[in-house]
Structure formats: structure tokens, C-alpha cells
PDB file of C-alpha atoms and ligand atoms in Angstrom:
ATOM      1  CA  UNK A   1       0.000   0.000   0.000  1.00 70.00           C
ATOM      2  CA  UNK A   2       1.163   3.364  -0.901  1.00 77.00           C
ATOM      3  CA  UNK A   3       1.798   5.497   1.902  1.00 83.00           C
ATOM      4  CA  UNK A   4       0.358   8.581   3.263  1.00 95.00           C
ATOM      5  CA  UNK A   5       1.625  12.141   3.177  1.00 97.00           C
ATOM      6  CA  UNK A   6       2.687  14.112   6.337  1.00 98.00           C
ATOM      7  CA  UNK A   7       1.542  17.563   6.566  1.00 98.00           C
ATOM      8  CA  UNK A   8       2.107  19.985   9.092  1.00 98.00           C
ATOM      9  CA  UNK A   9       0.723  23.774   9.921  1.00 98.00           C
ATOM     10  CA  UNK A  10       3.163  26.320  11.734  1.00 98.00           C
ATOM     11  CA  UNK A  11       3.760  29.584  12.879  1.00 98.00           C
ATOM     12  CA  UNK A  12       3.233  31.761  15.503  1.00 96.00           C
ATOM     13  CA  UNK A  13       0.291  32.614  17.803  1.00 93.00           C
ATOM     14  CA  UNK A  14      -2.993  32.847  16.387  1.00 93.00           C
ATOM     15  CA  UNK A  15      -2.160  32.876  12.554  1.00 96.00           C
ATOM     16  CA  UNK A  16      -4.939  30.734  11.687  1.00 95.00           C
ATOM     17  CA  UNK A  17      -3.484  27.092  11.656  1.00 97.00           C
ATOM     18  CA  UNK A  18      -6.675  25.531  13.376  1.00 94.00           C
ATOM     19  CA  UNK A  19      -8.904  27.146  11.113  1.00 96.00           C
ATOM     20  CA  UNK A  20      -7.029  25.735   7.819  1.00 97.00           C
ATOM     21  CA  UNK A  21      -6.581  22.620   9.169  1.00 97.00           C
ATOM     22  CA  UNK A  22      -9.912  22.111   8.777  1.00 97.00           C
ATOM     23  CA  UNK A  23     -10.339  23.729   5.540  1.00 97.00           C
ATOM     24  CA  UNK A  24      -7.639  21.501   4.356  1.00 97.00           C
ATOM     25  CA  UNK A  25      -9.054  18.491   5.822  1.00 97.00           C
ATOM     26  CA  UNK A  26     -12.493  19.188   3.643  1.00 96.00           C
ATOM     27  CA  UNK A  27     -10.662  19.575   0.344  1.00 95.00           C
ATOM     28  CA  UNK A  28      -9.161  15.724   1.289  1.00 96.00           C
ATOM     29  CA  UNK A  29     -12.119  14.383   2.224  1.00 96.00           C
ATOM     30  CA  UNK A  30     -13.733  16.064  -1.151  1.00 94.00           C
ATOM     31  CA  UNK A  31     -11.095  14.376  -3.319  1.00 93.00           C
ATOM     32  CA  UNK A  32     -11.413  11.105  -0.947  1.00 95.00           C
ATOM     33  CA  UNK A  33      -8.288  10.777   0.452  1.00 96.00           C
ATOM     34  CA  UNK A  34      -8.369   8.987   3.742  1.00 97.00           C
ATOM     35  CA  UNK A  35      -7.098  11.681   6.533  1.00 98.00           C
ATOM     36  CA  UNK A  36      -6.698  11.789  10.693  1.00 98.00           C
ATOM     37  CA  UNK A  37      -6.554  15.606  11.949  1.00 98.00           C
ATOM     38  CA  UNK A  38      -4.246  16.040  15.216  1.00 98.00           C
ATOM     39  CA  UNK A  39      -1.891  18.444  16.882  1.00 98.00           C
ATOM     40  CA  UNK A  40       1.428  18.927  19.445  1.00 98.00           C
ATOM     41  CA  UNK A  41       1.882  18.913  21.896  1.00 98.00           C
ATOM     42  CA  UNK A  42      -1.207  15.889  22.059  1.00 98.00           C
ATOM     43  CA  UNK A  43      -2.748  13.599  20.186  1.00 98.00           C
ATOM     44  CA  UNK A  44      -2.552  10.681  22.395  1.00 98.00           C
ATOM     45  CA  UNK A  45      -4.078  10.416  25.734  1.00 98.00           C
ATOM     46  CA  UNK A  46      -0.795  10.887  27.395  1.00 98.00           C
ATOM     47  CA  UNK A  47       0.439  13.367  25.024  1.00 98.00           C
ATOM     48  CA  UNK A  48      -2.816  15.580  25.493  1.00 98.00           C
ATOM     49  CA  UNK A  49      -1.847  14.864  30.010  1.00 98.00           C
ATOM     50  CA  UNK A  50       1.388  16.750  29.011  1.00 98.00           C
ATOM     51  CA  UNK A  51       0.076  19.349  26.717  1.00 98.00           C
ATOM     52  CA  UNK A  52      -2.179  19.975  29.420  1.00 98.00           C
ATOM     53  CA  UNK A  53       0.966  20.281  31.596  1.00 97.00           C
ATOM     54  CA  UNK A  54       2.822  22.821  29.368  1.00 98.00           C
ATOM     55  CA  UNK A  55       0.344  24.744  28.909  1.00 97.00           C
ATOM     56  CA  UNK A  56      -0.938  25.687  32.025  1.00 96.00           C
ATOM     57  CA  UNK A  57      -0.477  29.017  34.227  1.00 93.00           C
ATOM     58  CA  UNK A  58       1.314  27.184  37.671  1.00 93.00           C
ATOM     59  CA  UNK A  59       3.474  28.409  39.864  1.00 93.00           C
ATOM     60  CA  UNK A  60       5.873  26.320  39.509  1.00 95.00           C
ATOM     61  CA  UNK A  61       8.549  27.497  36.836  1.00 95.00           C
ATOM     62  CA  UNK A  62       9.089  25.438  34.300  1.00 97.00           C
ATOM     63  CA  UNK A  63      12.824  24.790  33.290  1.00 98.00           C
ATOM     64  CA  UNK A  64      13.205  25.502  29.570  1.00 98.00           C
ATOM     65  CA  UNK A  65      15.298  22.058  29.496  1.00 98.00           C
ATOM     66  CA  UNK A  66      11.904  20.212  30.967  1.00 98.00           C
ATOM     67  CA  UNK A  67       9.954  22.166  28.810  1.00 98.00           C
ATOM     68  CA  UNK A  68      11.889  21.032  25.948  1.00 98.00           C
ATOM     69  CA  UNK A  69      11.859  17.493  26.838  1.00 98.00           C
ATOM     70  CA  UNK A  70       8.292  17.259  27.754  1.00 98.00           C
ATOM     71  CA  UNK A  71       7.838  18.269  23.755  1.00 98.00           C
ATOM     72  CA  UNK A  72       9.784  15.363  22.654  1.00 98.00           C
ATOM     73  CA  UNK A  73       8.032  12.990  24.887  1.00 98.00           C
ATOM     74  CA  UNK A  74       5.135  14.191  23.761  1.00 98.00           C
ATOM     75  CA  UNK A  75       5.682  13.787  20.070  1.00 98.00           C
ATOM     76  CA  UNK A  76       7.580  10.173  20.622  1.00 98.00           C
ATOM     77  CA  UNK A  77       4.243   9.002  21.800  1.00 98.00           C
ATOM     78  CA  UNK A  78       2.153  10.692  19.069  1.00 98.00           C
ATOM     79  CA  UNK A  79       4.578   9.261  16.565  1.00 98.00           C
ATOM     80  CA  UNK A  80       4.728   5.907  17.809  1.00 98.00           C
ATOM     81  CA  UNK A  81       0.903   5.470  18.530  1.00 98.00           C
ATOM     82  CA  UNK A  82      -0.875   7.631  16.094  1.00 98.00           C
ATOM     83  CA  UNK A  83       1.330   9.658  13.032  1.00 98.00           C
ATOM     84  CA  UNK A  84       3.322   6.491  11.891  1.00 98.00           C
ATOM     85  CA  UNK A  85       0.593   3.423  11.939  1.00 98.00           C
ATOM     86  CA  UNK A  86      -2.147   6.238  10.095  1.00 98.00           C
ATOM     87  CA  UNK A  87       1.017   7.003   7.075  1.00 98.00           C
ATOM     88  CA  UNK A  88       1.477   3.312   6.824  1.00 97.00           C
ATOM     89  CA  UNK A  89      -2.168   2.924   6.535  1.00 97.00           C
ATOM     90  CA  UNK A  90      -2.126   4.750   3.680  1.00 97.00           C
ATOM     91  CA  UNK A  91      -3.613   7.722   5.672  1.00 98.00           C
ATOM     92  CA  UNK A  92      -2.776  11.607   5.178  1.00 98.00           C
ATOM     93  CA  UNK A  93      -1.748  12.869   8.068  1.00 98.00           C
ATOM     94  CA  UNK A  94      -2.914  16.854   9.308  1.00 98.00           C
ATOM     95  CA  UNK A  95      -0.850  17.914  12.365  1.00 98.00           C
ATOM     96  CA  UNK A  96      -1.331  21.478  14.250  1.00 98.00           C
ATOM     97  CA  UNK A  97       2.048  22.489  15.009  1.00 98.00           C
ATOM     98  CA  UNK A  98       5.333  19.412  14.675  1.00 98.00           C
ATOM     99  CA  UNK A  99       8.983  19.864  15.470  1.00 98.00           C
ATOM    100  CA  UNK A 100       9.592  23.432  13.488  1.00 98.00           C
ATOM    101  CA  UNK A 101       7.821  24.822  16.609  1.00 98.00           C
ATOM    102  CA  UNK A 102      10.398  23.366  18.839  1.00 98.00           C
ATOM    103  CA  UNK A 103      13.033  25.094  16.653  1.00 98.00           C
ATOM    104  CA  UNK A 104      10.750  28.485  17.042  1.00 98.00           C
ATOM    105  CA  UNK A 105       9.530  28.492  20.363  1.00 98.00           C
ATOM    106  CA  UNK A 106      12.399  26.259  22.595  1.00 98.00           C
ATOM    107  CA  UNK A 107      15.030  27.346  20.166  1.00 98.00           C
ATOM    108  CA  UNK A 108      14.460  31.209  18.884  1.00 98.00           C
ATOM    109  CA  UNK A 109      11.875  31.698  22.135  1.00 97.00           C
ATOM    110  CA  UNK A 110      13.874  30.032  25.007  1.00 97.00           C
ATOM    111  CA  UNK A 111      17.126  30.304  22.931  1.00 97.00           C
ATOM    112  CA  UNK A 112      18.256  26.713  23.622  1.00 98.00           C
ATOM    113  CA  UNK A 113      20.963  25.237  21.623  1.00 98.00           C
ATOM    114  CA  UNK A 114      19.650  24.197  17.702  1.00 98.00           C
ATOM    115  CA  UNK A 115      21.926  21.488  18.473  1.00 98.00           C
ATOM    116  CA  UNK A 116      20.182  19.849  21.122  1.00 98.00           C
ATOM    117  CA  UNK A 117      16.778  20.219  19.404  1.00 98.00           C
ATOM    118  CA  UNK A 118      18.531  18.272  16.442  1.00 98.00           C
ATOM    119  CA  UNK A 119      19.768  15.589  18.317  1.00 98.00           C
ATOM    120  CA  UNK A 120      16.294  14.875  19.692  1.00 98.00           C
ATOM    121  CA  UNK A 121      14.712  15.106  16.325  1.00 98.00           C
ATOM    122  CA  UNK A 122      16.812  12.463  15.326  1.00 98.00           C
ATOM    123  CA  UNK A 123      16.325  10.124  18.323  1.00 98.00           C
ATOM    124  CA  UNK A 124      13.073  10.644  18.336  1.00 98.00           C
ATOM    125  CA  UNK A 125      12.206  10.945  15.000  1.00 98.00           C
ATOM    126  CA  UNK A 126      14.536   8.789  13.016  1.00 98.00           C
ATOM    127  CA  UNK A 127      14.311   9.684   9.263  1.00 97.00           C
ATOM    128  CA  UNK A 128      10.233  10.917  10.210  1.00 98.00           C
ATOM    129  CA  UNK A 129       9.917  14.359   8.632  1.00 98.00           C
ATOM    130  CA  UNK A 130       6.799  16.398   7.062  1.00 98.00           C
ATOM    131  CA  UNK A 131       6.206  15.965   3.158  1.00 97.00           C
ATOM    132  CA  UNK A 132       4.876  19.237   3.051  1.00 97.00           C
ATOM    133  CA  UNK A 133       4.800  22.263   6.124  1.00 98.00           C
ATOM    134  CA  UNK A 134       2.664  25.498   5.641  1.00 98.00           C
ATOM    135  CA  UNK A 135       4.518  28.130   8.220  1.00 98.00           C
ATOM    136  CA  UNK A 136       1.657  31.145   8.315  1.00 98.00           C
ATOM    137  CA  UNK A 137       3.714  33.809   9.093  1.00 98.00           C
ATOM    138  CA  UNK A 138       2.319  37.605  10.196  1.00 97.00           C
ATOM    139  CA  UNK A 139       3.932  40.400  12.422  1.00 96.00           C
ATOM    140  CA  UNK A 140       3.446  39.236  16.070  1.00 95.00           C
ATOM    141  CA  UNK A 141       0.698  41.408  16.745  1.00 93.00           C
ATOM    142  CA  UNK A 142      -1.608  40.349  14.452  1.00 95.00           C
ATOM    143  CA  UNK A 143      -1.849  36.877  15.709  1.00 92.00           C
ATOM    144  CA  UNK A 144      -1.907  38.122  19.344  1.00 90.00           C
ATOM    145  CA  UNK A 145      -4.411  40.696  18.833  1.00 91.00           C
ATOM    146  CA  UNK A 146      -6.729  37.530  17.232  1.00 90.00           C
ATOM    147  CA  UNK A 147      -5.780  35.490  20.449  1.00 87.00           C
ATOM    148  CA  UNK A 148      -6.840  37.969  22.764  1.00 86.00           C
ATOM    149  CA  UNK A 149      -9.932  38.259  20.871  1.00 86.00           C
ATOM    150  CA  UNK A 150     -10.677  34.356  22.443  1.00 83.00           C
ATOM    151  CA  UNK A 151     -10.322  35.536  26.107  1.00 82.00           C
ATOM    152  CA  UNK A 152      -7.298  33.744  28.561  1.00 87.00           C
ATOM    153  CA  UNK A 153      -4.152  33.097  27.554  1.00 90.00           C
ATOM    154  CA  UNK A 154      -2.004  30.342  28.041  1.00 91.00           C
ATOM    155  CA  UNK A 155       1.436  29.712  29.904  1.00 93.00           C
ATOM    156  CA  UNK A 156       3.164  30.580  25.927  1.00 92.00           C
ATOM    157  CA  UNK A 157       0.658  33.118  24.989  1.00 90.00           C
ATOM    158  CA  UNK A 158       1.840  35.549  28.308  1.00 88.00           C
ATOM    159  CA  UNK A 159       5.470  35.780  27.094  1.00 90.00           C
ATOM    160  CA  UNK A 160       6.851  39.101  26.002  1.00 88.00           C
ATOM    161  CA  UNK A 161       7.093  40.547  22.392  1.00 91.00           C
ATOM    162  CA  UNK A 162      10.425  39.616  22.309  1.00 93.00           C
ATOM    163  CA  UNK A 163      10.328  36.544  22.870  1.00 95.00           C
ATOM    164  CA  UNK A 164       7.474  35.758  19.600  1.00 95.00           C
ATOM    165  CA  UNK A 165       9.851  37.857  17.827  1.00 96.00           C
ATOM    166  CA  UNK A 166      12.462  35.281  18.170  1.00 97.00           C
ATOM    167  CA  UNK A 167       9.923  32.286  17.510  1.00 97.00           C
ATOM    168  CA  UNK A 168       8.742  34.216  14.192  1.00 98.00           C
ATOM    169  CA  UNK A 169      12.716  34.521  13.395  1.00 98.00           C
ATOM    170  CA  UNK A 170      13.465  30.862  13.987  1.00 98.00           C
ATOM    171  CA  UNK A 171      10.410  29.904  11.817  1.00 98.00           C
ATOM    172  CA  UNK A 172      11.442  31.829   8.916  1.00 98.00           C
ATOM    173  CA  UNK A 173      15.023  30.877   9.527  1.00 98.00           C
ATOM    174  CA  UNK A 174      13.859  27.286   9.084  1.00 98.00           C
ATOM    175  CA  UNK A 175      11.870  28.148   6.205  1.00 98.00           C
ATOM    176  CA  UNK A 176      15.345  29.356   4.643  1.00 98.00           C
ATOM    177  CA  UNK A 177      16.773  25.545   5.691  1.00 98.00           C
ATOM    178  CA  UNK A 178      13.845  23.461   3.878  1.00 98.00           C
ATOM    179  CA  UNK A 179      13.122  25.412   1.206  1.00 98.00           C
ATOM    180  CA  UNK A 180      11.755  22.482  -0.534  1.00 97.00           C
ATOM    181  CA  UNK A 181       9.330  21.794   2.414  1.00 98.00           C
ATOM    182  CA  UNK A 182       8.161  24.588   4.108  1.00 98.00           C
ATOM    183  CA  UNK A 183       5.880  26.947   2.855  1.00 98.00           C
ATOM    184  CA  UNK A 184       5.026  30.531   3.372  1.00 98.00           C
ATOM    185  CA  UNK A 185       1.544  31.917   3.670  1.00 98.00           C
ATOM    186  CA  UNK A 186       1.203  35.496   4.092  1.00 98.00           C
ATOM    187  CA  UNK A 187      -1.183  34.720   7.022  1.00 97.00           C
ATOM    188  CA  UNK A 188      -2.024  39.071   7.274  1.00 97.00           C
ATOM    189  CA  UNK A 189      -4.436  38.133   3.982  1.00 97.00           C
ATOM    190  CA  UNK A 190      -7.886  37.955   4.294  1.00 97.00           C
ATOM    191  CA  UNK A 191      -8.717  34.129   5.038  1.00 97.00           C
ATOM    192  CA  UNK A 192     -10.319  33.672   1.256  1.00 97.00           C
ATOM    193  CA  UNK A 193      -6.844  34.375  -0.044  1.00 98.00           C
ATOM    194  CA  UNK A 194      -4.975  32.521   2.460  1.00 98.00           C
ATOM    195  CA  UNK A 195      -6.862  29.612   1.345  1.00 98.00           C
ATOM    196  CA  UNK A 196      -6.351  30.046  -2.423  1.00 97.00           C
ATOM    197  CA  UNK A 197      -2.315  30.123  -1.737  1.00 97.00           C
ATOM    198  CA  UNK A 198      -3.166  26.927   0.487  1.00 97.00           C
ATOM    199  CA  UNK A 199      -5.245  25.260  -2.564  1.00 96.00           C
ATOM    200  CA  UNK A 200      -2.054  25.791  -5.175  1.00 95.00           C
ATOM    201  CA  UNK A 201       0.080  24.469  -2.230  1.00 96.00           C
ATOM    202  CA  UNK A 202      -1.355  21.199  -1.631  1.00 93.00           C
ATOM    203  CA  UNK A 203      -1.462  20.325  -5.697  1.00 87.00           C
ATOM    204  CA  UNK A 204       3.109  20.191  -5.145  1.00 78.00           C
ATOM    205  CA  UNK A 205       2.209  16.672  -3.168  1.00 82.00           C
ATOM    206  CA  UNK A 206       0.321  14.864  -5.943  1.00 71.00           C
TER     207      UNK A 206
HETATM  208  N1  LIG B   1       4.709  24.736  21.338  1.00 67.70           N
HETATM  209  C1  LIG B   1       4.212  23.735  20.572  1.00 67.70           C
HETATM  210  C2  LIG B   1       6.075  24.808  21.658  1.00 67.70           C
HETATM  211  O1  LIG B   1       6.518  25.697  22.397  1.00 67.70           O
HETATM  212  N2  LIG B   1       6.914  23.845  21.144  1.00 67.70           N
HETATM  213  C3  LIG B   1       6.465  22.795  20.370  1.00 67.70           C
HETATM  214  O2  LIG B   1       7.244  21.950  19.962  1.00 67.70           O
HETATM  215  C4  LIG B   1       5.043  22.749  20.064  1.00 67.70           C
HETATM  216  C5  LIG B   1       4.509  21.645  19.232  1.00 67.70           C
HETATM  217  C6  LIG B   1       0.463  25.231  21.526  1.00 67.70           C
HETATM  218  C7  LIG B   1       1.543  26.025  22.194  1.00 67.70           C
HETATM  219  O3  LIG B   1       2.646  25.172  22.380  1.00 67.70           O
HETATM  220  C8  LIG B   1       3.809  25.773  21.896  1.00 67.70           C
HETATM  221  C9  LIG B   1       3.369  26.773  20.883  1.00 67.70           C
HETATM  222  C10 LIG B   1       2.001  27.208  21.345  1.00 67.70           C
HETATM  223  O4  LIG B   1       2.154  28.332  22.164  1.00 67.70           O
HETATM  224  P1  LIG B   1      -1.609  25.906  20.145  1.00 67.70           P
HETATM  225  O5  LIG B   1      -2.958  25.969  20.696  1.00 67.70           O
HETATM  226  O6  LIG B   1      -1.315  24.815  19.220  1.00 67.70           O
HETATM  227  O7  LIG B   1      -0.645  25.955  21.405  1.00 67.70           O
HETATM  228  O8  LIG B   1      -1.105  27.161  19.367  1.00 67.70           O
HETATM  229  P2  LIG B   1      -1.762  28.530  19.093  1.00 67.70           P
HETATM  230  O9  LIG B   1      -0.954  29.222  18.078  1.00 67.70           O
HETATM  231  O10 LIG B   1      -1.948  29.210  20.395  1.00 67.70           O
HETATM  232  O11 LIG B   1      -3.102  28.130  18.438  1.00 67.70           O
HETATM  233  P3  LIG B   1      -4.228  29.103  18.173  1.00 67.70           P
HETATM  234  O12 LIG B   1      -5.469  28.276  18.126  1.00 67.70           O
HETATM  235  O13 LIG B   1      -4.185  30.252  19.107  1.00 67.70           O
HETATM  236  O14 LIG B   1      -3.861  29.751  16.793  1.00 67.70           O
HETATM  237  P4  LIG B   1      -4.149  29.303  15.342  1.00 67.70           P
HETATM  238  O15 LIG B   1      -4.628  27.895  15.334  1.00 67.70           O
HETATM  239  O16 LIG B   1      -2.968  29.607  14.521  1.00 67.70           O
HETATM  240  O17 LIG B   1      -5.260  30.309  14.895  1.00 67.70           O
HETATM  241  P5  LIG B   1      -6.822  30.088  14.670  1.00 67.70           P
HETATM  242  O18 LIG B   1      -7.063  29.336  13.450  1.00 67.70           O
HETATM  243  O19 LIG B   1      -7.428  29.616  15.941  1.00 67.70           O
HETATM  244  O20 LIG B   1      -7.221  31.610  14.365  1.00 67.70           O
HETATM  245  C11 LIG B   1      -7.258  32.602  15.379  1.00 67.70           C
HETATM  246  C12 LIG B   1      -8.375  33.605  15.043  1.00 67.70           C
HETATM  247  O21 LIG B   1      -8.026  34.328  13.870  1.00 67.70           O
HETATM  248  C13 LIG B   1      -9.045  34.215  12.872  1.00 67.70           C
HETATM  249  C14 LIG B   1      -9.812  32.946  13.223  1.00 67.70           C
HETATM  250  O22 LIG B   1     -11.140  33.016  12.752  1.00 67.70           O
HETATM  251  C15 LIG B   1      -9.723  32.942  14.742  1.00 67.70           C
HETATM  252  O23 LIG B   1     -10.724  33.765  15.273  1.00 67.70           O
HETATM  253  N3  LIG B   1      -8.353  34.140  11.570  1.00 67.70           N
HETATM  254  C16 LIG B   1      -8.307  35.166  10.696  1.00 67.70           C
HETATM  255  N4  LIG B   1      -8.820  36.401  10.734  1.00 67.70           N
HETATM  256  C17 LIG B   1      -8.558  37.202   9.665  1.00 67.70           C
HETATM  257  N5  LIG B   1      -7.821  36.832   8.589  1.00 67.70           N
HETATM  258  C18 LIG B   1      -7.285  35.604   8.508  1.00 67.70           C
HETATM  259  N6  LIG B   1      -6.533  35.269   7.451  1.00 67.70           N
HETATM  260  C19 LIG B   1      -7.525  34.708   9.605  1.00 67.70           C
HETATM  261  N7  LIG B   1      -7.120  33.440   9.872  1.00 67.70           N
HETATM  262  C20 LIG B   1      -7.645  33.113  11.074  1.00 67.70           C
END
């Protein structure tokens, strides 16, 4: 059986990655090709326990080291249990947010070393990467002035300016790296346009 494709949605706060998943997951369905929708951190019931973790206001600190290796735990399980078995199923495979958002939050956000995030990627991943990533990218304050729209914010959504300026840097950094791969959507568009760009997109994987 031929196998499925892996696509992933990225980019910073409140860019519109939920709502095109599920636009995208339509125009599948509507050419009948077999899809599972999902997200990281989650998509397992253990992974969804530590997204819950991560996300959270506490007051406990948590280490940017933990918080980095509560990701990858996260995403070995979601791999192992859900992403692979659905690709070799001949599934397609929609996932809110995959390992560029370790390189742009835990690597331009909590400036850890691009190293370390690669050596995980490759434990945990082995040769696993996306077929095809759309990274909808916007200045900062769009997406946060969309989030705040929703109400409370999250333990990410509280950090400082300067710190989504570094995850918007990493993510168009790694757009420069996978040229091939990732995607840019001008996510500042109005959504009908977004979508168009997202329709052309998707015809590169047949
Ligand atoms: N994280 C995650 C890490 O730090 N490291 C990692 O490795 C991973 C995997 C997860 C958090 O975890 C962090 C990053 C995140 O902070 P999340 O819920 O997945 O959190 O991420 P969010 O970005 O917070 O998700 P949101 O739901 O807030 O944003 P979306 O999905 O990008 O945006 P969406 O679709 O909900 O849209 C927001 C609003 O904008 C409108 C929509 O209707 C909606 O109201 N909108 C538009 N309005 C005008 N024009 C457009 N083009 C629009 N597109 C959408």
C-alpha cells in the first residue's frame, strides 16, 4: 500500500493554523483521500496529560530544558501510537504544530541550543519528517491581537514581544533551511486568499 503524506501547519500565535486545518481536511475528504486531523503537543491520551501540563499558568517554573523534553516525549508518543501506523495505513496525516515549533519556540523563544533540538529530532524521530509544512507567518501582533480576541491566555501566549519575535525569526530561519518543504503563507491576507495560496500548495504533493 502506498503510503500517506505528512503535513504539518506552523507559525506563531494565532495565525490561523486551526482554522485551515480544517479547511484543508475538507478539500481531502472532497477528493477522498483517507485523513486523521491532530496536533502537538497531544494527540494521544498521554500526550494531550502533558500538553495539558505545558500549557498551564502554575506556579511552579518550568525549566526551559523540561519544557523542551516534555515536547519530545510528547511527540515520541504521538509518533509511535498515532502519526506512523495512520502514514502506513495509507492515511494523510494533518498535524497542528510538529517539530519546526520546537526550533521556534524552545530554540528562537527560550534560545536553547539548535543542536540539542537536532539531536532529539533524530532520536526521536529517526528519518520521520513532514512531506509538506505550511509556516503562516504575520507580524506578532496580528496573531496576538486575534488570540486575545478568544479571552485567557495560556502559559506561551503571556510571554513578552520579544520573545514571539524570536519564535517568528526561527520559523522563517527554518523556512530558509527546507526550502523544498516549508511553505510561506502570508497569514495578514484575508482568510479567502490565504486559502487560495493553500489550494495551489497542496497540488506540489500529488
Ligand atoms: N509549542 C508547541 C512549543 O513551544 N513547542 C512545540 O514543539 C510545540 C509543538 C500550543 C503552544 O505550544 C507551543 C506553541 C504554542 O504556544 P496551540 O494551541 O497549538 O498551542 O497554538 P496557538 O498558536 O496558540 O493556536 P491558536 O489556536 O491560538 O492559533 P491558530 O490555530 O494559529 O489560529 P486560529 O485558526 O485559531 O485563528 C485565530 C483567530 O483568527 C481568525 C480565526 O477566525 C480565529 O478567530 N483568523 C483570521 N482572521 C482574519 N484573517 C485571517 N486570514 C484569519 N485566519 C484566522
Amino acid at each position: 500500500m502506498k503510503s500517506g503524506k505528512f503535513i504539518t501547519l506552523e507559525g506563531g500565535e494565532g495565525l490561523g493554523k486551526t482554522t485551515n486545518l480544517k479547511f484543508i481536511e475538507t478539500l481531502l475528504i472532497e477528493q477522498d483521500i483517507s485523513v486523521i486531523v491532530t496536533r502537538e503537543p497531544g494527540g494521544t491520551r498521554l500526550a494531550e496529560k502533558l500538553r495539558q501540563l505545558l500549557l498551564e499558568n502554575s506556579d511552579e517554573v518550568i525549566a526551559e530544558s523540561t519544557e523542551l523534553l516534555l515536547m519530545f516525549a510528547a511527540r515520541a508518543q504521538h509518533i509511535k501510537y498515532v502519526i506512523k501506523p495512520a502514514l502506513k495505513q495509507g492515511k494523510w496525516v494533518l498535524c497542528d504544530r510538529f517539530t519546526d515549533s520546537t526550533y521556534a519556540y524552545q530554540g528562537g523563544g527560550r534560545q536553547l541550543k539548535l543542536e540539542t533540538i537536532s539531536w532529539l529530532e533524530n532520536f526521536v524521530q529517526q528519518q520521520l519528517r513532514p512531506d509538506l509544512t505550511l509556516l503562516f507567518d504575520a507580524p506578532v501582533e496580528i496573531g496576538m491581537a486575534r488570540v486575545k480576541k478568544r479571552g485567557a491566555l495560556d502559559r506561551f501566549e503571556t510571554e513578552k514581544l520579544i520573545f514571539f519575535n524570536g519564535v517568528r525569526e526561527a520559523f522563517l530561519q527554518q523556512a530558509a533551511n527546507y526550502p523544498q518543504r516549508i511553505k510561506i503563507i502570508n497569514a495578514a491576507l484575508p482568510l479567502s486568499e490565504v486559502q487560495q495560496t493553500i489550494k495551489q500548495l497542496l497540488g506540489l504533493l500529488k
